[in-house]
Short mmCIF file of C-alpha atoms in Angstrom, two decimals:
data_model
loop_
_atom_site.label_atom_id
_atom_site.label_comp_id
_atom_site.label_asym_id
_atom_site.label_seq_id
_atom_site.Cartn_x
_atom_site.Cartn_y
_atom_site.Cartn_z
CA MET A 1 -2.76 -10.76 -3.41
CA LYS A 2 -1.22 -8.59 -0.71
CA ILE A 3 -2.39 -5.95 1.73
CA PHE A 4 -0.15 -3.06 2.76
CA LEU A 5 -1.00 -0.42 5.35
CA ASP A 6 -0.65 3.21 4.33
CA THR A 7 0.50 4.79 7.59
CA ALA A 8 3.50 5.95 9.61
CA ASP A 9 1.68 5.66 12.95
CA ILE A 10 3.61 2.89 14.70
CA SER A 11 1.11 2.36 17.54
CA ILE A 12 -1.82 1.84 15.17
CA LEU A 13 0.23 -0.20 12.74
CA LYS A 14 1.54 -2.55 15.43
CA ASN A 15 -1.97 -3.81 16.27
CA ALA A 16 -2.84 -4.40 12.63
CA TYR A 17 0.46 -6.09 11.86
CA ASN A 18 -0.03 -8.47 14.78
CA SER A 19 -3.08 -9.85 12.93
CA GLY A 20 -0.68 -11.61 10.57
CA LEU A 21 -2.57 -10.22 7.57
CA ILE A 22 -0.34 -7.27 6.65
CA ASP A 23 2.39 -7.77 4.02
CA GLY A 24 4.01 -4.34 3.97
CA VAL A 25 3.75 -0.61 4.63
CA THR A 26 3.71 2.47 2.44
CA THR A 27 4.55 5.96 3.68
CA ASN A 28 4.83 9.44 2.21
CA PRO A 29 6.04 12.82 3.50
CA SER A 30 2.53 13.75 4.68
CA LEU A 31 2.20 10.57 6.74
CA ILE A 32 5.69 11.05 8.19
CA LEU A 33 4.73 14.60 9.21
CA GLN A 34 1.56 13.31 10.89
CA SER A 35 3.60 10.77 12.85
CA GLY A 36 5.59 13.52 14.56
CA GLN A 37 8.82 11.56 14.03
CA GLN A 38 11.81 11.72 11.74
CA PRO A 39 11.74 9.38 8.71
CA HIS A 40 14.70 7.24 9.83
CA ASP A 41 13.11 6.69 13.23
CA VAL A 42 9.84 5.58 11.61
CA TYR A 43 11.55 3.20 9.19
CA GLN A 44 13.75 1.65 11.86
CA GLN A 45 10.72 1.04 14.08
CA LEU A 46 8.84 -0.55 11.18
CA GLN A 47 11.88 -2.69 10.50
CA GLY A 48 11.91 -3.69 14.16
CA LEU A 49 8.33 -4.93 13.92
CA GLY A 50 9.44 -7.41 11.28
CA ILE A 51 7.86 -5.70 8.27
CA LYS A 52 9.67 -6.85 5.12
CA ASP A 53 8.52 -4.23 2.61
CA ILE A 54 8.55 -0.56 3.61
CA SER A 55 8.03 2.12 0.95
CA ALA A 56 10.12 5.19 1.82
CA GLU A 57 9.44 8.18 -0.42
CA VAL A 58 12.27 10.39 -1.62
CA VAL A 59 11.87 14.07 -2.51
CA GLY A 60 13.77 16.48 -4.72
CA GLU A 61 13.83 18.13 -8.12
CA SER A 62 16.34 15.96 -9.95
CA ALA A 63 17.23 12.30 -10.34
CA GLU A 64 20.50 13.02 -8.56
CA GLU A 65 18.66 14.39 -5.52
CA PHE A 66 16.32 11.38 -5.47
CA LEU A 67 19.26 8.99 -5.66
CA LEU A 68 21.18 10.76 -2.89
CA MET A 69 18.24 10.52 -0.53
CA ALA A 70 17.52 6.96 -1.63
CA GLU A 71 21.03 5.92 -0.64
CA GLU A 72 20.37 7.03 2.95
CA TYR A 73 17.19 4.94 3.12
CA ILE A 74 18.70 1.90 1.41
CA ASN A 75 21.34 1.78 4.13
CA ILE A 76 18.61 1.16 6.72
CA GLY A 77 18.18 -2.35 5.39
CA PRO A 78 16.83 -4.61 2.62
CA GLU A 79 13.26 -4.03 3.82
CA ILE A 80 13.27 -0.56 2.25
CA THR A 81 11.54 0.04 -1.10
CA ILE A 82 12.33 3.43 -2.60
CA LYS A 83 9.29 5.41 -3.64
CA VAL A 84 9.70 7.94 -6.47
CA PRO A 85 7.20 10.17 -8.29
CA CYS A 86 6.17 9.41 -11.85
CA THR A 87 8.08 12.27 -13.43
CA GLU A 88 10.90 12.23 -15.95
CA GLU A 89 13.46 12.72 -13.18
CA GLY A 90 11.70 10.21 -10.95
CA LEU A 91 11.85 7.55 -13.66
CA LYS A 92 15.51 8.26 -14.32
CA ALA A 93 16.11 7.54 -10.66
CA CYS A 94 13.90 4.46 -10.88
CA LYS A 95 15.97 3.07 -13.76
CA ALA A 96 19.24 3.70 -11.94
CA LEU A 97 17.96 2.04 -8.76
CA SER A 98 16.30 -0.92 -10.45
CA ASP A 99 19.48 -1.59 -12.44
CA LYS A 100 21.18 -2.07 -9.05
CA GLY A 101 18.50 -4.47 -7.85
CA VAL A 102 16.75 -1.98 -5.57
CA ARG A 103 12.95 -2.28 -5.27
CA VAL A 104 11.20 0.86 -6.53
CA ASN A 105 7.60 1.98 -6.08
CA VAL A 106 6.60 4.60 -8.66
CA THR A 107 3.86 6.71 -7.14
CA LEU A 108 1.31 9.28 -8.34
CA ILE A 109 0.22 7.21 -11.34
CA PHE A 110 -2.86 8.62 -13.10
CA SER A 111 -2.61 7.18 -16.62
CA LEU A 112 -1.76 4.00 -18.48
CA ALA A 113 1.06 5.83 -20.26
CA GLN A 114 2.71 6.59 -16.92
CA ALA A 115 2.37 2.94 -15.86
CA ILE A 116 3.98 1.79 -19.12
CA LEU A 117 6.95 4.14 -18.71
CA SER A 118 7.35 3.09 -15.07
CA ALA A 119 7.51 -0.57 -16.08
CA LYS A 120 10.11 0.29 -18.75
CA ALA A 121 12.14 1.98 -16.01
CA GLY A 122 12.14 -1.27 -14.02
CA ALA A 123 9.63 -0.37 -11.34
CA THR A 124 8.81 -3.14 -8.89
CA TYR A 125 5.47 -1.47 -8.18
CA VAL A 126 3.31 1.21 -9.76
CA SER A 127 0.85 3.03 -7.52
CA PRO A 128 -2.26 4.31 -9.30
CA PHE A 129 -4.13 6.71 -7.01
CA VAL A 130 -7.65 5.35 -7.22
CA GLY A 131 -9.41 7.81 -4.93
CA ARG A 132 -7.67 10.86 -6.29
CA CYS A 133 -8.46 9.69 -9.84
CA ILE A 134 -12.13 9.58 -8.93
CA ASP A 135 -11.87 13.06 -7.38
CA ASN A 136 -10.71 14.28 -10.79
CA LYS A 137 -13.38 12.50 -12.86
CA ILE A 138 -11.03 9.66 -13.86
CA ASP A 139 -12.23 6.09 -13.38
CA GLY A 140 -9.51 4.81 -11.06
CA ILE A 141 -10.77 1.22 -11.11
CA GLU A 142 -10.82 1.18 -14.91
CA LEU A 143 -7.28 2.55 -14.86
CA ILE A 144 -6.17 -0.44 -12.79
CA ALA A 145 -7.92 -2.79 -15.23
CA SER A 146 -6.17 -1.13 -18.19
CA ILE A 147 -2.75 -1.32 -16.56
CA SER A 148 -3.35 -4.97 -15.67
CA GLU A 149 -4.38 -5.81 -19.23
CA ALA A 150 -1.34 -4.08 -20.74
CA TYR A 151 1.03 -5.80 -18.31
CA ILE A 152 -0.48 -9.22 -19.04
CA ILE A 153 -0.33 -8.72 -22.83
CA HIS A 154 3.34 -7.77 -22.67
CA ASP A 155 4.31 -10.15 -19.85
CA ILE A 156 5.44 -7.31 -17.58
CA SER A 157 6.43 -8.27 -14.05
CA THR A 158 5.80 -4.84 -12.47
CA GLN A 159 3.08 -5.17 -9.84
CA ILE A 160 0.08 -2.89 -9.46
CA LEU A 161 -0.10 -1.39 -5.98
CA ALA A 162 -3.45 0.39 -5.71
CA ALA A 163 -3.21 3.48 -3.53
CA SER A 164 -5.43 6.34 -2.35
CA ILE A 165 -8.03 3.81 -1.21
CA ARG A 166 -10.92 5.46 0.65
CA ASP A 167 -13.23 2.57 1.56
CA VAL A 168 -13.71 -1.20 1.47
CA ASP A 169 -15.53 -1.21 -1.89
CA MET A 170 -12.65 0.68 -3.48
CA ALA A 171 -10.21 -1.81 -1.95
CA VAL A 172 -11.96 -4.98 -3.14
CA ASN A 173 -12.79 -3.55 -6.57
CA SER A 174 -9.13 -2.69 -7.06
CA LEU A 175 -8.21 -6.32 -6.39
CA LEU A 176 -11.01 -7.60 -8.61
CA ASN A 177 -9.73 -5.49 -11.50
CA GLY A 178 -6.12 -6.58 -11.43
CA ALA A 179 -4.32 -4.91 -8.53
CA ASP A 180 -1.68 -7.19 -7.06
CA ILE A 181 -1.56 -5.18 -3.84
CA ILE A 182 -3.76 -2.65 -2.09
CA THR A 183 -2.32 -0.14 0.35
CA ILE A 184 -5.01 1.06 2.72
CA PRO A 185 -5.39 3.27 5.79
CA PRO A 186 -5.81 1.35 9.06
CA ILE A 187 -9.46 2.46 9.29
CA VAL A 188 -10.25 0.73 5.97
CA PHE A 189 -8.39 -2.40 7.07
CA ASN A 190 -10.50 -2.52 10.23
CA GLU A 191 -13.70 -2.08 8.21
CA MET A 192 -12.83 -5.08 6.04
CA PHE A 193 -13.57 -7.41 8.97
CA LYS A 194 -17.08 -6.10 9.45
CA HIS A 195 -20.47 -7.17 8.13
CA HIS A 196 -23.80 -6.77 9.89
CA LEU A 197 -24.81 -10.35 9.04
CA THR A 198 -21.67 -11.65 10.73
CA ASP A 199 -22.58 -9.65 13.83
CA GLU A 200 -26.15 -10.94 13.77
CA GLY A 201 -25.04 -14.55 13.27
CA LEU A 202 -22.49 -14.29 16.07
CA GLU A 203 -25.11 -12.91 18.41
CA ILE A 204 -27.38 -15.90 17.67
CA PHE A 205 -24.55 -18.43 18.14
CA ASN A 206 -23.48 -16.86 21.44
CA ARG A 207 -27.05 -16.78 22.71
CA ASP A 208 -27.61 -20.43 21.79
CA TRP A 209 -24.30 -21.48 23.29
CA ASN A 210 -25.30 -19.85 26.58
CA LYS A 211 -28.51 -21.90 26.50
CA VAL A 212 -26.48 -25.08 25.91
CA GLN A 213 -24.30 -24.28 28.90
CA HIS A 214 -27.31 -23.78 31.14
CA LYS A 215 -28.63 -27.22 30.18
CA VAL A 216 -25.38 -28.99 31.08
#
């Protein structure tokens, strides 16, 4: 079980990564745009933090374009995982990269069929978009369960990286239904620490400890 952060905001990510609980980072063009930085600058800063698995998404219309852009990112270092869309051209690129031993994250997965083809193409990870599935009346959690079942039956090593996670329930239910990894926004990661009973219990313990101190 692993937790990735879905962000390109270095300042926010640094605090979360310092918790020792973050295993990797996923990015996409939208997150890079929000960061206000160029992709290479973001990835080099993430690398500098010590993050060992950084999904860098390539864009284009053809496998050749994906591969050309992937080569630039691969040169940054072994921490880079190339992220491609689940299209025919994306999976051609995935196959070419995986044959060379490059980690590939196939993104925008919305069906079991897509997850099967991605595994055949040698994907290291498939990223079903749980939240966006739900937006479109698809049971994203059930999709994860179906992918997990198919991979277990056929002894497939591709890992399920649940993405488009909107809240804590979606995160934990993804893990309960077979996701190997969840990639979550920093706000969801922060919410995972919280429970009102923990707060209430801590308040009682602190109050009682203060009473103990006054008796010493």
